Short mmCIF file of C-alpha atoms in Angstrom, two decimals:
data_model
loop_
_atom_site.label_atom_id
_atom_site.label_comp_id
_atom_site.label_asym_id
_atom_site.label_seq_id
_atom_site.Cartn_x
_atom_site.Cartn_y
_atom_site.Cartn_z
CA UNK A 1 -8.50 36.77 16.02
CA UNK A 2 -12.21 35.91 15.79
CA UNK A 3 -12.78 32.56 14.09
CA UNK A 4 -15.95 32.18 11.99
CA UNK A 5 -16.19 28.44 12.47
CA UNK A 6 -18.72 25.89 13.64
CA UNK A 7 -17.68 23.85 16.66
CA UNK A 8 -15.37 20.87 16.18
CA UNK A 9 -18.13 18.51 17.30
CA UNK A 10 -20.48 20.00 14.70
CA UNK A 11 -17.88 19.59 11.96
CA UNK A 12 -17.26 15.94 12.95
CA UNK A 13 -21.01 15.30 12.94
CA UNK A 14 -21.44 16.91 9.53
CA UNK A 15 -18.51 14.97 8.04
CA UNK A 16 -19.86 11.65 9.33
CA UNK A 17 -23.40 12.38 8.11
CA UNK A 18 -22.16 13.31 4.62
CA UNK A 19 -19.84 10.29 4.43
CA UNK A 20 -22.58 7.85 5.44
CA UNK A 21 -25.41 9.83 3.80
CA UNK A 22 -27.38 8.93 6.90
CA UNK A 23 -28.01 10.70 10.19
CA UNK A 24 -28.69 7.34 11.82
CA UNK A 25 -25.35 5.78 10.76
CA UNK A 26 -23.51 8.95 11.77
CA UNK A 27 -25.18 8.77 15.18
CA UNK A 28 -24.00 5.18 15.65
CA UNK A 29 -20.42 6.09 14.71
CA UNK A 30 -20.33 9.10 17.03
CA UNK A 31 -22.28 7.46 19.87
CA UNK A 32 -25.07 10.04 19.62
CA UNK A 33 -28.80 9.83 19.07
CA UNK A 34 -30.25 10.39 15.62
CA UNK A 35 -32.10 13.45 16.89
CA UNK A 36 -28.84 14.89 18.27
CA UNK A 37 -27.19 14.56 14.86
CA UNK A 38 -30.19 16.16 13.15
CA UNK A 39 -30.13 19.04 15.64
CA UNK A 40 -26.36 19.58 15.15
CA UNK A 41 -26.80 19.77 11.37
CA UNK A 42 -29.72 22.16 11.67
CA UNK A 43 -27.80 24.46 14.03
CA UNK A 44 -24.81 24.31 11.70
CA UNK A 45 -26.95 25.28 8.69
CA UNK A 46 -28.42 28.18 10.67
CA UNK A 47 -24.95 29.35 11.67
CA UNK A 48 -23.59 29.13 8.11
CA UNK A 49 -26.74 30.35 6.39
CA UNK A 50 -26.37 27.54 3.84
CA UNK A 51 -28.46 24.41 3.31
CA UNK A 52 -26.21 21.33 3.57
CA UNK A 53 -28.73 18.49 3.20
CA UNK A 54 -32.12 17.97 1.60
CA UNK A 55 -34.77 15.28 1.91
CA UNK A 56 -35.55 13.81 -1.52
CA UNK A 57 -38.21 11.06 -1.66
CA UNK A 58 -37.66 10.30 2.03
CA UNK A 59 -33.93 9.93 1.45
CA UNK A 60 -31.09 12.17 2.58
CA UNK A 61 -29.27 14.04 -0.18
CA UNK A 62 -26.35 16.43 0.19
CA UNK A 63 -26.47 19.75 -1.63
CA UNK A 64 -23.68 20.85 -3.98
CA UNK A 65 -22.53 23.37 -1.39
CA UNK A 66 -22.62 20.67 1.28
CA UNK A 67 -20.59 18.24 -0.82
CA UNK A 68 -17.89 20.81 -1.53
CA UNK A 69 -17.76 21.87 2.11
CA UNK A 70 -17.55 18.23 3.28
CA UNK A 71 -14.46 17.61 1.14
CA UNK A 72 -12.68 20.58 2.72
CA UNK A 73 -13.83 19.69 6.23
CA UNK A 74 -12.64 16.10 5.80
CA UNK A 75 -9.24 17.28 4.60
CA UNK A 76 -8.86 19.64 7.56
CA UNK A 77 -9.98 17.02 10.08
CA UNK A 78 -7.44 14.56 8.69
CA UNK A 79 -4.70 17.18 8.94
CA UNK A 80 -5.72 18.04 12.49
CA UNK A 81 -5.68 14.36 13.44
CA UNK A 82 -2.20 13.92 11.93
CA UNK A 83 -0.91 16.96 13.80
CA UNK A 84 -2.43 15.67 17.05
CA UNK A 85 -0.91 12.20 16.60
CA UNK A 86 2.49 13.74 15.87
CA UNK A 87 2.25 15.78 19.05
CA UNK A 88 1.07 12.85 21.16
CA UNK A 89 3.75 10.51 19.84
CA UNK A 90 6.59 13.00 19.86
CA UNK A 91 9.56 12.31 22.05
CA UNK A 92 12.99 13.81 21.77
CA UNK A 93 14.12 11.41 19.05
CA UNK A 94 10.69 9.95 18.19
CA UNK A 95 7.72 11.00 16.16
CA UNK A 96 5.82 9.47 13.26
CA UNK A 97 7.45 7.87 10.23
CA UNK A 98 5.13 7.70 7.22
CA UNK A 99 5.82 4.67 5.01
CA UNK A 100 4.23 3.51 1.76
CA UNK A 101 4.62 -0.08 0.60
CA UNK A 102 3.11 -2.43 -1.97
CA UNK A 103 0.56 -4.57 -0.12
CA UNK A 104 2.22 -7.92 -0.80
CA UNK A 105 5.63 -6.64 0.35
CA UNK A 106 4.07 -5.25 3.50
CA UNK A 107 2.19 -8.45 4.34
CA UNK A 108 4.81 -11.00 3.30
CA UNK A 109 8.08 -9.30 4.25
CA UNK A 110 7.86 -6.01 6.13
CA UNK A 111 5.22 -6.56 8.81
CA UNK A 112 6.56 -9.93 10.04
CA UNK A 113 9.89 -8.21 10.81
CA UNK A 114 8.64 -4.99 12.41
CA UNK A 115 8.76 -6.35 15.95
CA UNK A 116 12.56 -6.03 15.82
CA UNK A 117 12.30 -2.40 14.70
CA UNK A 118 9.91 -1.55 17.53
CA UNK A 119 12.14 -3.30 20.05
CA UNK A 120 15.00 -0.98 19.06
CA UNK A 121 12.98 2.19 18.46
CA UNK A 122 9.82 2.12 20.60
CA UNK A 123 9.61 5.91 20.43
CA UNK A 124 8.97 5.96 16.66
CA UNK A 125 5.38 5.43 15.55
CA UNK A 126 5.05 3.92 12.06
CA UNK A 127 2.16 4.97 9.85
CA UNK A 128 2.03 2.44 6.99
CA UNK A 129 -0.10 2.79 3.86
CA UNK A 130 -0.21 0.62 0.75
CA UNK A 131 0.33 1.75 -2.83
CA UNK A 132 0.36 -0.45 -5.93
CA UNK A 133 1.28 2.20 -8.52
CA UNK A 134 4.09 4.76 -8.72
CA UNK A 135 3.39 7.90 -6.71
CA UNK A 136 4.96 11.17 -5.61
CA UNK A 137 6.44 11.03 -2.11
CA UNK A 138 6.30 14.79 -1.73
CA UNK A 139 2.68 15.30 -2.73
CA UNK A 140 1.51 12.48 -0.45
CA UNK A 141 3.65 13.71 2.47
CA UNK A 142 5.42 10.37 2.93
CA UNK A 143 8.85 9.97 4.47
CA UNK A 144 9.93 6.73 2.81
CA UNK A 145 8.50 4.16 0.42
CA UNK A 146 9.15 0.71 -0.93
CA UNK A 147 9.28 0.64 -4.75
CA UNK A 148 9.78 -2.32 -7.04
CA UNK A 149 11.84 -1.53 -10.12
CA UNK A 150 15.28 -0.80 -11.52
CA UNK A 151 16.18 2.41 -9.66
CA UNK A 152 14.48 4.56 -12.29
CA UNK A 153 12.69 7.05 -10.00
CA UNK A 154 13.67 10.74 -10.22
CA UNK A 155 14.70 12.92 -7.30
CA UNK A 156 14.97 10.17 -4.68
CA UNK A 157 17.68 8.22 -2.88
CA UNK A 158 17.23 4.47 -3.52
CA UNK A 159 18.70 1.47 -1.70
CA UNK A 160 18.21 -2.05 -3.16
CA UNK A 161 16.63 -4.51 -0.75
CA UNK A 162 15.26 -7.92 -1.75
CA UNK A 163 13.12 -9.71 -4.32
CA UNK A 164 15.28 -10.01 -7.44
CA UNK A 165 15.08 -13.82 -7.69
CA UNK A 166 12.03 -14.98 -9.67
CA UNK A 167 10.58 -18.48 -9.91
CA UNK A 168 7.75 -19.95 -12.02
CA UNK A 169 4.92 -21.44 -9.95
CA UNK A 170 1.43 -22.85 -10.44
CA UNK A 171 -1.12 -24.86 -8.51
CA UNK A 172 -0.80 -28.67 -8.46
CA UNK A 173 -4.17 -28.95 -10.19
CA UNK A 174 -3.10 -26.62 -13.00
CA UNK A 175 0.14 -28.54 -13.49
CA UNK A 176 -1.84 -31.75 -13.79
CA UNK A 177 -4.14 -30.14 -16.35
CA UNK A 178 -1.30 -29.11 -18.70
CA UNK A 179 0.75 -32.27 -18.31
CA UNK A 180 4.45 -32.80 -17.69
CA UNK A 181 6.70 -29.74 -17.63
CA UNK A 182 10.34 -30.79 -17.92
CA UNK A 183 11.84 -27.93 -19.92
CA UNK A 184 11.07 -24.19 -20.18
CA UNK A 185 9.70 -24.69 -23.69
CA UNK A 186 6.95 -26.91 -22.25
CA UNK A 187 5.33 -23.76 -20.86
CA UNK A 188 4.19 -22.95 -24.40
CA UNK A 189 1.01 -24.85 -23.50
CA UNK A 190 0.43 -22.83 -20.34
CA UNK A 191 -1.33 -19.55 -19.60
CA UNK A 192 1.40 -17.20 -18.39
CA UNK A 193 0.18 -14.79 -15.72
CA UNK A 194 1.53 -11.35 -16.56
CA UNK A 195 2.60 -8.38 -14.43
CA UNK A 196 0.87 -5.40 -16.05
CA UNK A 197 3.75 -2.98 -15.39
CA UNK A 198 6.48 -5.44 -16.43
CA UNK A 199 5.07 -7.05 -19.60
CA UNK A 200 8.49 -8.30 -20.78
CA UNK A 201 9.40 -10.25 -17.66
CA UNK A 202 8.36 -13.67 -19.06
CA UNK A 203 10.20 -12.96 -22.31
CA UNK A 204 13.38 -12.27 -20.34
CA UNK A 205 12.91 -15.56 -18.48
CA UNK A 206 12.49 -17.55 -21.71
CA UNK A 207 15.47 -15.79 -23.32
CA UNK A 208 17.62 -16.68 -20.30
CA UNK A 209 16.59 -20.33 -20.70
CA UNK A 210 17.07 -20.51 -24.48
CA UNK A 211 13.37 -21.00 -25.22
CA UNK A 212 12.71 -18.41 -27.87
CA UNK A 213 9.73 -20.00 -29.60
CA UNK A 214 7.19 -19.41 -26.82
CA UNK A 215 4.58 -16.66 -26.82
CA UNK A 216 5.70 -14.94 -23.64
CA UNK A 217 2.70 -12.59 -23.54
CA UNK A 218 -0.06 -15.23 -23.60
CA UNK A 219 -1.95 -14.77 -20.36
CA UNK A 220 -4.09 -12.50 -18.21
CA UNK A 221 -2.55 -9.33 -16.80
CA UNK A 222 -2.56 -8.32 -13.14
CA UNK A 223 -1.58 -5.09 -11.43
CA UNK A 224 0.69 -6.52 -8.74
CA UNK A 225 2.29 -9.67 -7.36
CA UNK A 226 -0.41 -10.40 -4.79
CA UNK A 227 -3.03 -10.80 -7.51
CA UNK A 228 -0.69 -12.98 -9.59
CA UNK A 229 -0.06 -15.18 -6.55
CA UNK A 230 -3.77 -15.61 -5.89
CA UNK A 231 -4.42 -16.30 -9.58
CA UNK A 232 -1.75 -19.00 -9.56
CA UNK A 233 -3.21 -20.58 -6.43
CA UNK A 234 -6.64 -20.50 -8.08
CA UNK A 235 -5.30 -22.47 -11.04
CA UNK A 236 -5.49 -19.71 -13.66
CA UNK A 237 -1.97 -20.26 -15.00
CA UNK A 238 1.73 -20.02 -14.22
CA UNK A 239 3.08 -17.00 -12.36
CA UNK A 240 6.65 -15.68 -12.40
CA UNK A 241 7.04 -14.39 -8.87
CA UNK A 242 9.71 -13.40 -6.36
CA UNK A 243 10.76 -16.51 -4.44
CA UNK A 244 10.35 -14.63 -1.16
CA UNK A 245 6.60 -14.27 -1.76
CA UNK A 246 5.77 -17.89 -2.59
CA UNK A 247 7.89 -19.89 -0.14
CA UNK A 248 4.97 -20.41 2.25
CA UNK A 249 2.61 -21.45 -0.54
CA UNK A 250 5.17 -23.91 -1.91
CA UNK A 251 5.79 -25.41 1.56
CA UNK A 252 2.06 -25.80 2.15
CA UNK A 253 1.53 -27.42 -1.25
CA UNK A 254 -0.74 -24.71 -2.59
CA UNK A 255 1.84 -23.94 -5.29
CA UNK A 256 4.45 -25.98 -7.13
CA UNK A 257 7.80 -24.51 -8.18
CA UNK A 258 8.37 -25.67 -11.77
CA UNK A 259 12.07 -24.77 -12.06
CA UNK A 260 14.46 -23.88 -9.27
CA UNK A 261 17.25 -22.19 -11.18
CA UNK A 262 17.61 -18.88 -9.34
CA UNK A 263 16.70 -16.61 -12.28
CA UNK A 264 17.32 -12.98 -11.41
CA UNK A 265 15.24 -10.29 -13.06
CA UNK A 266 16.34 -6.71 -13.57
CA UNK A 267 13.97 -5.35 -10.89
CA UNK A 268 14.25 -5.46 -7.13
CA UNK A 269 12.49 -3.84 -4.19
CA UNK A 270 14.12 -0.60 -3.07
CA UNK A 271 13.84 1.67 -0.08
CA UNK A 272 13.39 5.18 -1.48
CA UNK A 273 13.06 8.63 0.06
CA UNK A 274 13.49 12.28 -1.05
CA UNK A 275 17.04 13.56 -0.98
CA UNK A 276 16.23 16.18 1.63
CA UNK A 277 15.15 13.38 4.02
CA UNK A 278 18.62 11.81 4.00
CA UNK A 279 19.58 13.33 7.34
CA UNK A 280 16.20 12.89 9.01
CA UNK A 281 16.76 10.94 12.25
CA UNK A 282 13.68 8.72 11.85
CA UNK A 283 14.50 7.93 8.22
CA UNK A 284 18.09 7.12 9.20
CA UNK A 285 17.01 4.64 11.87
CA UNK A 286 14.54 2.93 9.55
CA UNK A 287 17.11 2.84 6.74
CA UNK A 288 19.72 1.22 8.97
CA UNK A 289 17.23 -1.35 10.22
CA UNK A 290 15.70 -2.37 6.88
CA UNK A 291 19.07 -2.61 5.09
CA UNK A 292 20.28 -4.95 7.84
CA UNK A 293 17.11 -7.04 7.45
CA UNK A 294 17.68 -7.28 3.69
CA UNK A 295 21.32 -8.24 4.21
CA UNK A 296 20.33 -11.00 6.65
CA UNK A 297 17.81 -12.30 4.11
CA UNK A 298 20.53 -12.46 1.50
CA UNK A 299 22.81 -14.33 3.87
CA UNK A 300 20.07 -16.90 4.49
CA UNK A 301 19.61 -17.30 0.74
CA UNK A 302 15.94 -16.33 0.72
CA UNK A 303 16.41 -13.15 -1.29
CA UNK A 304 18.81 -11.47 -3.67
#
């Protein structure tokens, strides 16, 4: 078969130039000279018979054809890189395991424990990406994911992990500004930091504590727990957060735990994966490891 393709080096040069919109920056990334990048692009345009870039007012501009081609080239280069990494990392029982996790879960819980996974399975290479919103495992070509919720995701296998216990926290300065808080009803004078995808979580907390006369929706909304944690540290209000995520801040004095009653919400972090991945060797090893980690956390009392 005769391939009508520019060279791989030309494609990499073109992708970098379009991404940076600069031949000079592309040259720095690829360890080439600016003139070498310019020559590669010119030869590529001659080969394709299509203009990819134009000079407009002394600035580089990509043509419509160039922009469309760059998107396809970038996608193919990423796929080729993934295939190459899979080949390079493959061993008889190894390979790459693609994992998606909320950023705060990854930073606060998953990553600090991964050394024990690697010690048991050094042949498996983990590729970890962060996601803050629901997503489709199949369309993103992910093997497993960490979701926070109530096991309400279709077409996946879900295993509960950690994070059900919620505690109200705020900065010492914010607590001083609102005065003494002795009972849940005293939070009526506070700004309650809200989780955008779980707007009823504060109301559930007040209902569980018999404080029904508080406006449970009075406060700014944030997309995920990390932002709520940072908002609480910054003194913007009171956050209702998984205990596992704020223990360090409470120990350091950056946050104060207002009530320590072990309130359990309806949501918890889950390990999820498509049903057809159930017998995948890499998924099985990761599942066994992370469920054991969650069980040990529960035994230590730091998670549900």
